[in-house]
Amino acid sequence: TSPTTSAEITISTSQSYAGALVSLDVTVPRTCACCGGRGEVWSEPCEPCEGQGQELQPQRLTVAVPPGVVDGDRFSFNLWLPRGPRTRVDVRVAVTPLR
């Protein structure tokens, strides 16, 4: 199974009506640069990834929120990054009312 990460985006009422491009920061698994995913260096466990072969790293994305979303809506997509497995991103939408 592929890894999953969750996130929440907050948009305004006008953005929920018209749709918007929103920046989103998520943490995704990436192949460890130190051991190349082996989990060890010279028969010793790799310290940066603690022998797992992968590290969690932040990733900034731009997400297209479709028009007509309402508070609490959810959507998901798959993310393929170099040096990492396919990751499912589950996003919850929070709509901030105008004041």
PDB file of N, CA and C in Angstrom:
ATOM      1  N   THR A   1       0.840  -1.183   0.000  1.00  0.00           N
ATOM      2  CA  THR A   1       0.000   0.000   0.000  1.00  0.00           C
ATOM      3  C   THR A   1       0.884   1.245   0.000  1.00  0.00           C
ATOM      4  N   SER A   2       0.399   2.279  -0.615  1.00  0.00           N
ATOM      5  CA  SER A   2       1.167   3.517  -0.664  1.00  0.00           C
ATOM      6  C   SER A   2       0.903   4.336   0.591  1.00  0.00           C
ATOM      7  N   PRO A   3       1.891   5.137   1.002  1.00  0.00           N
ATOM      8  CA  PRO A   3       1.699   5.976   2.183  1.00  0.00           C
ATOM      9  C   PRO A   3       0.645   7.051   1.936  1.00  0.00           C
ATOM     10  N   THR A   4       0.037   7.513   3.022  1.00  0.00           N
ATOM     11  CA  THR A   4      -0.983   8.555   2.957  1.00  0.00           C
ATOM     12  C   THR A   4      -0.612   9.678   3.911  1.00  0.00           C
ATOM     13  N   THR A   5      -0.829  10.907   3.482  1.00  0.00           N
ATOM     14  CA  THR A   5      -0.648  12.064   4.349  1.00  0.00           C
ATOM     15  C   THR A   5      -1.919  12.903   4.278  1.00  0.00           C
ATOM     16  N   SER A   6      -2.227  13.594   5.366  1.00  0.00           N
ATOM     17  CA  SER A   6      -3.431  14.414   5.431  1.00  0.00           C
ATOM     18  C   SER A   6      -3.058  15.876   5.604  1.00  0.00           C
ATOM     19  N   ALA A   7      -3.931  16.750   5.113  1.00  0.00           N
ATOM     20  CA  ALA A   7      -3.703  18.190   5.230  1.00  0.00           C
ATOM     21  C   ALA A   7      -5.040  18.904   5.227  1.00  0.00           C
ATOM     22  N   GLU A   8      -5.011  20.155   5.655  1.00  0.00           N
ATOM     23  CA  GLU A   8      -6.203  20.982   5.617  1.00  0.00           C
ATOM     24  C   GLU A   8      -5.865  22.301   4.961  1.00  0.00           C
ATOM     25  N   ILE A   9      -6.760  22.777   4.114  1.00  0.00           N
ATOM     26  CA  ILE A   9      -6.586  24.094   3.522  1.00  0.00           C
ATOM     27  C   ILE A   9      -7.745  24.976   3.967  1.00  0.00           C
ATOM     28  N   THR A  10      -7.448  26.251   4.157  1.00  0.00           N
ATOM     29  CA  THR A  10      -8.466  27.217   4.546  1.00  0.00           C
ATOM     30  C   THR A  10      -8.608  28.231   3.424  1.00  0.00           C
ATOM     31  N   ILE A  11      -9.842  28.402   2.966  1.00  0.00           N
ATOM     32  CA  ILE A  11     -10.122  29.351   1.893  1.00  0.00           C
ATOM     33  C   ILE A  11     -11.270  30.262   2.317  1.00  0.00           C
ATOM     34  N   SER A  12     -11.424  31.370   1.601  1.00  0.00           N
ATOM     35  CA  SER A  12     -12.511  32.305   1.886  1.00  0.00           C
ATOM     36  C   SER A  12     -13.794  31.847   1.188  1.00  0.00           C
ATOM     37  N   THR A  13     -14.888  32.476   1.574  1.00  0.00           N
ATOM     38  CA  THR A  13     -16.170  32.170   0.941  1.00  0.00           C
ATOM     39  C   THR A  13     -16.117  32.448  -0.559  1.00  0.00           C
ATOM     40  N   SER A  14     -15.482  33.557  -0.947  1.00  0.00           N
ATOM     41  CA  SER A  14     -15.401  33.880  -2.375  1.00  0.00           C
ATOM     42  C   SER A  14     -14.545  32.862  -3.124  1.00  0.00           C
ATOM     43  N   GLN A  15     -13.483  32.368  -2.498  1.00  0.00           N
ATOM     44  CA  GLN A  15     -12.658  31.330  -3.135  1.00  0.00           C
ATOM     45  C   GLN A  15     -13.446  30.025  -3.270  1.00  0.00           C
ATOM     46  N   SER A  16     -14.293  29.723  -2.269  1.00  0.00           N
ATOM     47  CA  SER A  16     -15.084  28.487  -2.359  1.00  0.00           C
ATOM     48  C   SER A  16     -16.094  28.579  -3.500  1.00  0.00           C
ATOM     49  N   TYR A  17     -16.590  29.781  -3.776  1.00  0.00           N
ATOM     50  CA  TYR A  17     -17.555  29.971  -4.853  1.00  0.00           C
ATOM     51  C   TYR A  17     -16.871  29.901  -6.223  1.00  0.00           C
ATOM     52  N   ALA A  18     -15.719  30.571  -6.360  1.00  0.00           N
ATOM     53  CA  ALA A  18     -15.061  30.701  -7.667  1.00  0.00           C
ATOM     54  C   ALA A  18     -13.980  29.652  -7.930  1.00  0.00           C
ATOM     55  N   GLY A  19     -13.488  28.986  -6.878  1.00  0.00           N
ATOM     56  CA  GLY A  19     -12.331  28.099  -7.020  1.00  0.00           C
ATOM     57  C   GLY A  19     -11.066  28.890  -6.793  1.00  0.00           C
ATOM     58  N   ALA A  20      -9.970  28.210  -6.520  1.00  0.00           N
ATOM     59  CA  ALA A  20      -8.729  28.927  -6.209  1.00  0.00           C
ATOM     60  C   ALA A  20      -7.528  28.000  -6.332  1.00  0.00           C
ATOM     61  N   LEU A  21      -6.364  28.607  -6.526  1.00  0.00           N
ATOM     62  CA  LEU A  21      -5.090  27.895  -6.409  1.00  0.00           C
ATOM     63  C   LEU A  21      -4.545  28.208  -5.025  1.00  0.00           C
ATOM     64  N   VAL A  22      -4.244  27.165  -4.248  1.00  0.00           N
ATOM     65  CA  VAL A  22      -3.854  27.329  -2.863  1.00  0.00           C
ATOM     66  C   VAL A  22      -2.533  26.596  -2.621  1.00  0.00           C
ATOM     67  N   SER A  23      -1.611  27.247  -1.897  1.00  0.00           N
ATOM     68  CA  SER A  23      -0.364  26.583  -1.502  1.00  0.00           C
ATOM     69  C   SER A  23      -0.658  25.629  -0.349  1.00  0.00           C
ATOM     70  N   LEU A  24       0.006  24.487  -0.382  1.00  0.00           N
ATOM     71  CA  LEU A  24      -0.220  23.462   0.619  1.00  0.00           C
ATOM     72  C   LEU A  24       1.123  22.840   0.987  1.00  0.00           C
ATOM     73  N   ASP A  25       1.420  22.766   2.280  1.00  0.00           N
ATOM     74  CA  ASP A  25       2.640  22.125   2.755  1.00  0.00           C
ATOM     75  C   ASP A  25       2.283  20.761   3.322  1.00  0.00           C
ATOM     76  N   VAL A  26       2.927  19.709   2.813  1.00  0.00           N
ATOM     77  CA  VAL A  26       2.712  18.351   3.301  1.00  0.00           C
ATOM     78  C   VAL A  26       4.059  17.716   3.603  1.00  0.00           C
ATOM     79  N   THR A  27       4.035  16.669   4.400  1.00  0.00           N
ATOM     80  CA  THR A  27       5.244  15.908   4.692  1.00  0.00           C
ATOM     81  C   THR A  27       5.112  14.565   3.993  1.00  0.00           C
ATOM     82  N   VAL A  28       6.101  14.235   3.156  1.00  0.00           N
ATOM     83  CA  VAL A  28       6.042  13.014   2.356  1.00  0.00           C
ATOM     84  C   VAL A  28       7.310  12.186   2.535  1.00  0.00           C
ATOM     85  N   PRO A  29       7.205  10.867   2.385  1.00  0.00           N
ATOM     86  CA  PRO A  29       8.400  10.025   2.477  1.00  0.00           C
ATOM     87  C   PRO A  29       9.262  10.173   1.227  1.00  0.00           C
ATOM     88  N   ARG A  30      10.558  10.206   1.431  1.00  0.00           N
ATOM     89  CA  ARG A  30      11.524  10.270   0.332  1.00  0.00           C
ATOM     90  C   ARG A  30      12.633   9.264   0.627  1.00  0.00           C
ATOM     91  N   THR A  31      13.231   8.728  -0.407  1.00  0.00           N
ATOM     92  CA  THR A  31      14.362   7.816  -0.243  1.00  0.00           C
ATOM     93  C   THR A  31      15.496   8.570   0.433  1.00  0.00           C
ATOM     94  N   CYS A  32      16.089   7.965   1.439  1.00  0.00           N
ATOM     95  CA  CYS A  32      17.176   8.589   2.188  1.00  0.00           C
ATOM     96  C   CYS A  32      18.366   8.873   1.270  1.00  0.00           C
ATOM     97  N   ALA A  33      18.824  10.113   1.269  1.00  0.00           N
ATOM     98  CA  ALA A  33      19.958  10.498   0.423  1.00  0.00           C
ATOM     99  C   ALA A  33      21.267   9.920   0.945  1.00  0.00           C
ATOM    100  N   CYS A  34      21.330   9.642   2.234  1.00  0.00           N
ATOM    101  CA  CYS A  34      22.579   9.134   2.822  1.00  0.00           C
ATOM    102  C   CYS A  34      22.839   7.668   2.437  1.00  0.00           C
ATOM    103  N   CYS A  35      21.808   6.817   2.564  1.00  0.00           N
ATOM    104  CA  CYS A  35      22.012   5.381   2.313  1.00  0.00           C
ATOM    105  C   CYS A  35      21.404   4.918   0.995  1.00  0.00           C
ATOM    106  N   GLY A  36      20.736   5.817   0.268  1.00  0.00           N
ATOM    107  CA  GLY A  36      20.124   5.442  -0.999  1.00  0.00           C
ATOM    108  C   GLY A  36      18.961   4.482  -0.846  1.00  0.00           C
ATOM    109  N   GLY A  37      18.358   4.433   0.343  1.00  0.00           N
ATOM    110  CA  GLY A  37      17.214   3.563   0.579  1.00  0.00           C
ATOM    111  C   GLY A  37      17.559   2.199   1.138  1.00  0.00           C
ATOM    112  N   ARG A  38      18.844   1.933   1.340  1.00  0.00           N
ATOM    113  CA  ARG A  38      19.254   0.627   1.863  1.00  0.00           C
ATOM    114  C   ARG A  38      19.024   0.499   3.368  1.00  0.00           C
ATOM    115  N   GLY A  39      19.022   1.622   4.098  1.00  0.00           N
ATOM    116  CA  GLY A  39      18.830   1.576   5.543  1.00  0.00           C
ATOM    117  C   GLY A  39      20.104   1.328   6.314  1.00  0.00           C
ATOM    118  N   GLU A  40      21.202   1.163   5.587  1.00  0.00           N
ATOM    119  CA  GLU A  40      22.482   0.936   6.272  1.00  0.00           C
ATOM    120  C   GLU A  40      23.628   1.553   5.479  1.00  0.00           C
ATOM    121  N   VAL A  41      24.674   1.868   6.202  1.00  0.00           N
ATOM    122  CA  VAL A  41      25.896   2.396   5.607  1.00  0.00           C
ATOM    123  C   VAL A  41      27.042   1.578   6.188  1.00  0.00           C
ATOM    124  N   TRP A  42      27.733   0.858   5.326  1.00  0.00           N
ATOM    125  CA  TRP A  42      28.841   0.014   5.753  1.00  0.00           C
ATOM    126  C   TRP A  42      28.420  -0.930   6.888  1.00  0.00           C
ATOM    127  N   SER A  43      27.301  -1.619   6.690  1.00  0.00           N
ATOM    128  CA  SER A  43      26.768  -2.621   7.625  1.00  0.00           C
ATOM    129  C   SER A  43      26.320  -2.039   8.966  1.00  0.00           C
ATOM    130  N   GLU A  44      26.230  -0.730   9.070  1.00  0.00           N
ATOM    131  CA  GLU A  44      25.715  -0.070  10.268  1.00  0.00           C
ATOM    132  C   GLU A  44      24.387   0.587   9.908  1.00  0.00           C
ATOM    133  N   PRO A  45      23.425   0.620  10.821  1.00  0.00           N
ATOM    134  CA  PRO A  45      22.172   1.317  10.513  1.00  0.00           C
ATOM    135  C   PRO A  45      22.440   2.780  10.154  1.00  0.00           C
ATOM    136  N   CYS A  46      21.746   3.252   9.151  1.00  0.00           N
ATOM    137  CA  CYS A  46      21.881   4.638   8.702  1.00  0.00           C
ATOM    138  C   CYS A  46      21.263   5.548   9.761  1.00  0.00           C
ATOM    139  N   GLU A  47      22.017   6.535  10.209  1.00  0.00           N
ATOM    140  CA  GLU A  47      21.517   7.427  11.258  1.00  0.00           C
ATOM    141  C   GLU A  47      20.433   8.389  10.773  1.00  0.00           C
ATOM    142  N   PRO A  48      20.585   9.069   9.612  1.00  0.00           N
ATOM    143  CA  PRO A  48      19.552  10.031   9.216  1.00  0.00           C
ATOM    144  C   PRO A  48      18.151   9.418   9.089  1.00  0.00           C
ATOM    145  N   CYS A  49      18.051   8.185   8.580  1.00  0.00           N
ATOM    146  CA  CYS A  49      16.731   7.570   8.400  1.00  0.00           C
ATOM    147  C   CYS A  49      16.449   6.498   9.450  1.00  0.00           C
ATOM    148  N   GLU A  50      17.347   6.339  10.404  1.00  0.00           N
ATOM    149  CA  GLU A  50      17.207   5.350  11.477  1.00  0.00           C
ATOM    150  C   GLU A  50      17.004   3.941  10.937  1.00  0.00           C
ATOM    151  N   GLY A  51      17.693   3.629   9.832  1.00  0.00           N
ATOM    152  CA  GLY A  51      17.647   2.292   9.255  1.00  0.00           C
ATOM    153  C   GLY A  51      16.394   1.979   8.449  1.00  0.00           C
ATOM    154  N   GLN A  52      15.544   2.973   8.214  1.00  0.00           N
ATOM    155  CA  GLN A  52      14.294   2.742   7.495  1.00  0.00           C
ATOM    156  C   GLN A  52      14.436   2.858   5.975  1.00  0.00           C
ATOM    157  N   GLY A  53      15.454   3.566   5.513  1.00  0.00           N
ATOM    158  CA  GLY A  53      15.641   3.748   4.076  1.00  0.00           C
ATOM    159  C   GLY A  53      14.862   4.924   3.509  1.00  0.00           C
ATOM    160  N   GLN A  54      13.983   5.512   4.330  1.00  0.00           N
ATOM    161  CA  GLN A  54      13.196   6.673   3.903  1.00  0.00           C
ATOM    162  C   GLN A  54      13.173   7.709   5.026  1.00  0.00           C
ATOM    163  N   GLU A  55      13.039   8.968   4.613  1.00  0.00           N
ATOM    164  CA  GLU A  55      12.914  10.072   5.548  1.00  0.00           C
ATOM    165  C   GLU A  55      11.648  10.842   5.200  1.00  0.00           C
ATOM    166  N   LEU A  56      11.022  11.448   6.196  1.00  0.00           N
ATOM    167  CA  LEU A  56       9.894  12.330   5.924  1.00  0.00           C
ATOM    168  C   LEU A  56      10.436  13.722   5.667  1.00  0.00           C
ATOM    169  N   GLN A  57      10.027  14.316   4.558  1.00  0.00           N
ATOM    170  CA  GLN A  57      10.512  15.639   4.185  1.00  0.00           C
ATOM    171  C   GLN A  57       9.344  16.532   3.791  1.00  0.00           C
ATOM    172  N   PRO A  58       9.441  17.832   4.111  1.00  0.00           N
ATOM    173  CA  PRO A  58       8.372  18.751   3.725  1.00  0.00           C
ATOM    174  C   PRO A  58       8.362  18.978   2.218  1.00  0.00           C
ATOM    175  N   GLN A  59       7.171  19.186   1.682  1.00  0.00           N
ATOM    176  CA  GLN A  59       7.011  19.445   0.257  1.00  0.00           C
ATOM    177  C   GLN A  59       5.907  20.483   0.091  1.00  0.00           C
ATOM    178  N   ARG A  60       6.180  21.541  -0.660  1.00  0.00           N
ATOM    179  CA  ARG A  60       5.169  22.570  -0.935  1.00  0.00           C
ATOM    180  C   ARG A  60       4.522  22.262  -2.279  1.00  0.00           C
ATOM    181  N   LEU A  61       3.189  22.288  -2.292  1.00  0.00           N
ATOM    182  CA  LEU A  61       2.414  22.016  -3.486  1.00  0.00           C
ATOM    183  C   LEU A  61       1.484  23.187  -3.769  1.00  0.00           C
ATOM    184  N   THR A  62       1.022  23.288  -4.986  1.00  0.00           N
ATOM    185  CA  THR A  62      -0.054  24.203  -5.331  1.00  0.00           C
ATOM    186  C   THR A  62      -1.236  23.343  -5.747  1.00  0.00           C
ATOM    187  N   VAL A  63      -2.358  23.525  -5.050  1.00  0.00           N
ATOM    188  CA  VAL A  63      -3.532  22.692  -5.260  1.00  0.00           C
ATOM    189  C   VAL A  63      -4.639  23.532  -5.886  1.00  0.00           C
ATOM    190  N   ALA A  64      -5.269  23.004  -6.919  1.00  0.00           N
ATOM    191  CA  ALA A  64      -6.416  23.663  -7.545  1.00  0.00           C
ATOM    192  C   ALA A  64      -7.686  23.208  -6.824  1.00  0.00           C
ATOM    193  N   VAL A  65      -8.309  24.142  -6.111  1.00  0.00           N
ATOM    194  CA  VAL A  65      -9.568  23.857  -5.427  1.00  0.00           C
ATOM    195  C   VAL A  65     -10.695  24.192  -6.405  1.00  0.00           C
ATOM    196  N   PRO A  66     -11.558  23.233  -6.711  1.00  0.00           N
ATOM    197  CA  PRO A  66     -12.612  23.489  -7.698  1.00  0.00           C
ATOM    198  C   PRO A  66     -13.685  24.430  -7.155  1.00  0.00           C
ATOM    199  N   PRO A  67     -14.380  25.126  -8.040  1.00  0.00           N
ATOM    200  CA  PRO A  67     -15.476  25.993  -7.599  1.00  0.00           C
ATOM    201  C   PRO A  67     -16.593  25.175  -6.961  1.00  0.00           C
ATOM    202  N   GLY A  68     -17.260  25.788  -5.987  1.00  0.00           N
ATOM    203  CA  GLY A  68     -18.431  25.152  -5.389  1.00  0.00           C
ATOM    204  C   GLY A  68     -18.156  24.296  -4.170  1.00  0.00           C
ATOM    205  N   VAL A  69     -16.923  24.264  -3.669  1.00  0.00           N
ATOM    206  CA  VAL A  69     -16.656  23.472  -2.463  1.00  0.00           C
ATOM    207  C   VAL A  69     -17.297  24.148  -1.257  1.00  0.00           C
ATOM    208  N   VAL A  70     -17.639  23.354  -0.262  1.00  0.00           N
ATOM    209  CA  VAL A  70     -18.217  23.876   0.970  1.00  0.00           C
ATOM    210  C   VAL A  70     -17.361  23.417   2.143  1.00  0.00           C
ATOM    211  N   ASP A  71     -17.545  24.077   3.273  1.00  0.00           N
ATOM    212  CA  ASP A  71     -16.779  23.743   4.470  1.00  0.00           C
ATOM    213  C   ASP A  71     -16.937  22.258   4.804  1.00  0.00           C
ATOM    214  N   GLY A  72     -15.818  21.598   5.011  1.00  0.00           N
ATOM    215  CA  GLY A  72     -15.835  20.177   5.343  1.00  0.00           C
ATOM    216  C   GLY A  72     -15.659  19.249   4.157  1.00  0.00           C
ATOM    217  N   ASP A  73     -15.719  19.772   2.935  1.00  0.00           N
ATOM    218  CA  ASP A  73     -15.490  18.919   1.764  1.00  0.00           C
ATOM    219  C   ASP A  73     -14.088  18.315   1.828  1.00  0.00           C
ATOM    220  N   ARG A  74     -13.954  17.171   1.212  1.00  0.00           N
ATOM    221  CA  ARG A  74     -12.658  16.482   1.169  1.00  0.00           C
ATOM    222  C   ARG A  74     -12.370  16.056  -0.266  1.00  0.00           C
ATOM    223  N   PHE A  75     -11.095  16.042  -0.604  1.00  0.00           N
ATOM    224  CA  PHE A  75     -10.671  15.477  -1.881  1.00  0.00           C
ATOM    225  C   PHE A  75      -9.291  14.885  -1.685  1.00  0.00           C
ATOM    226  N   SER A  76      -8.896  14.040  -2.594  1.00  0.00           N
ATOM    227  CA  SER A  76      -7.584  13.408  -2.485  1.00  0.00           C
ATOM    228  C   SER A  76      -6.964  13.288  -3.863  1.00  0.00           C
ATOM    229  N   PHE A  77      -5.651  13.133  -3.863  1.00  0.00           N
ATOM    230  CA  PHE A  77      -4.911  12.946  -5.105  1.00  0.00           C
ATOM    231  C   PHE A  77      -3.640  12.178  -4.788  1.00  0.00           C
ATOM    232  N   ASN A  78      -3.044  11.616  -5.817  1.00  0.00           N
ATOM    233  CA  ASN A  78      -1.778  10.902  -5.660  1.00  0.00           C
ATOM    234  C   ASN A  78      -0.636  11.801  -6.092  1.00  0.00           C
ATOM    235  N   LEU A  79       0.456  11.701  -5.387  1.00  0.00           N
ATOM    236  CA  LEU A  79       1.631  12.522  -5.630  1.00  0.00           C
ATOM    237  C   LEU A  79       2.803  11.600  -5.929  1.00  0.00           C
ATOM    238  N   TRP A  80       3.467  11.823  -7.051  1.00  0.00           N
ATOM    239  CA  TRP A  80       4.671  11.075  -7.406  1.00  0.00           C
ATOM    240  C   TRP A  80       5.832  12.060  -7.429  1.00  0.00           C
ATOM    241  N   LEU A  81       6.795  11.855  -6.559  1.00  0.00           N
ATOM    242  CA  LEU A  81       7.974  12.719  -6.499  1.00  0.00           C
ATOM    243  C   LEU A  81       9.225  11.896  -6.767  1.00  0.00           C
ATOM    244  N   PRO A  82      10.255  12.519  -7.332  1.00  0.00           N
ATOM    245  CA  PRO A  82      11.519  11.797  -7.487  1.00  0.00           C
ATOM    246  C   PRO A  82      12.021  11.321  -6.123  1.00  0.00           C
ATOM    247  N   ARG A  83      12.608  10.155  -6.083  1.00  0.00           N
ATOM    248  CA  ARG A  83      13.170   9.584  -4.865  1.00  0.00           C
ATOM    249  C   ARG A  83      12.126   9.315  -3.784  1.00  0.00           C
ATOM    250  N   GLY A  84      10.917   9.009  -4.205  1.00  0.00           N
ATOM    251  CA  GLY A  84       9.896   8.711  -3.207  1.00  0.00           C
ATOM    252  C   GLY A  84       8.792   7.854  -3.780  1.00  0.00           C
ATOM    253  N   PRO A  85       8.054   7.156  -2.899  1.00  0.00           N
ATOM    254  CA  PRO A  85       6.945   6.329  -3.376  1.00  0.00           C
ATOM    255  C   PRO A  85       5.737   7.192  -3.718  1.00  0.00           C
ATOM    256  N   ARG A  86       4.833   6.621  -4.466  1.00  0.00           N
ATOM    257  CA  ARG A  86       3.565   7.300  -4.725  1.00  0.00           C
ATOM    258  C   ARG A  86       2.894   7.511  -3.365  1.00  0.00           C
ATOM    259  N   THR A  87       2.434   8.729  -3.121  1.00  0.00           N
ATOM    260  CA  THR A  87       1.832   9.071  -1.841  1.00  0.00           C
ATOM    261  C   THR A  87       0.448   9.640  -2.068  1.00  0.00           C
ATOM    262  N   ARG A  88      -0.510   9.148  -1.318  1.00  0.00           N
ATOM    263  CA  ARG A  88      -1.874   9.676  -1.386  1.00  0.00           C
ATOM    264  C   ARG A  88      -1.968  10.871  -0.441  1.00  0.00           C
ATOM    265  N   VAL A  89      -2.525  11.976  -0.929  1.00  0.00           N
ATOM    266  CA  VAL A  89      -2.719  13.177  -0.125  1.00  0.00           C
ATOM    267  C   VAL A  89      -4.216  13.390   0.048  1.00  0.00           C
ATOM    268  N   ASP A  90      -4.693  13.319   1.296  1.00  0.00           N
ATOM    269  CA  ASP A  90      -6.095  13.575   1.617  1.00  0.00           C
ATOM    270  C   ASP A  90      -6.200  14.997   2.150  1.00  0.00           C
ATOM    271  N   VAL A  91      -7.074  15.803   1.553  1.00  0.00           N
ATOM    272  CA  VAL A  91      -7.191  17.221   1.902  1.00  0.00           C
ATOM    273  C   VAL A  91      -8.605  17.515   2.375  1.00  0.00           C
ATOM    274  N   ARG A  92      -8.705  18.209   3.509  1.00  0.00           N
ATOM    275  CA  ARG A  92      -9.990  18.700   4.022  1.00  0.00           C
ATOM    276  C   ARG A  92     -10.035  20.197   3.782  1.00  0.00           C
ATOM    277  N   VAL A  93     -11.192  20.699   3.329  1.00  0.00           N
ATOM    278  CA  VAL A  93     -11.366  22.116   3.033  1.00  0.00           C
ATOM    279  C   VAL A  93     -12.111  22.782   4.185  1.00  0.00           C
ATOM    280  N   ALA A  94     -11.538  23.884   4.686  1.00  0.00           N
ATOM    281  CA  ALA A  94     -12.220  24.722   5.678  1.00  0.00           C
ATOM    282  C   ALA A  94     -12.507  26.068   5.016  1.00  0.00           C
ATOM    283  N   VAL A  95     -13.760  26.477   5.066  1.00  0.00           N
ATOM    284  CA  VAL A  95     -14.152  27.751   4.460  1.00  0.00           C
ATOM    285  C   VAL A  95     -14.372  28.761   5.582  1.00  0.00           C
ATOM    286  N   THR A  96     -13.671  29.903   5.479  1.00  0.00           N
ATOM    287  CA  THR A  96     -13.779  30.963   6.458  1.00  0.00           C
ATOM    288  C   THR A  96     -14.834  31.967   5.975  1.00  0.00           C
ATOM    289  N   PRO A  97     -15.886  32.168   6.760  1.00  0.00           N
ATOM    290  CA  PRO A  97     -16.918  33.114   6.337  1.00  0.00           C
ATOM    291  C   PRO A  97     -16.407  34.554   6.375  1.00  0.00           C
ATOM    292  N   LEU A  98     -16.987  35.393   5.528  1.00  0.00           N
ATOM    293  CA  LEU A  98     -16.631  36.816   5.517  1.00  0.00           C
ATOM    294  C   LEU A  98     -17.162  37.475   6.771  1.00  0.00           C
ATOM    295  N   ARG A  99     -16.412  38.461   7.285  1.00  0.00           N
ATOM    296  CA  ARG A  99     -16.846  39.166   8.495  1.00  0.00           C
ATOM    297  C   ARG A  99     -17.095  40.599   8.210  1.00  0.00           C
TER     298      ARG A  99
END
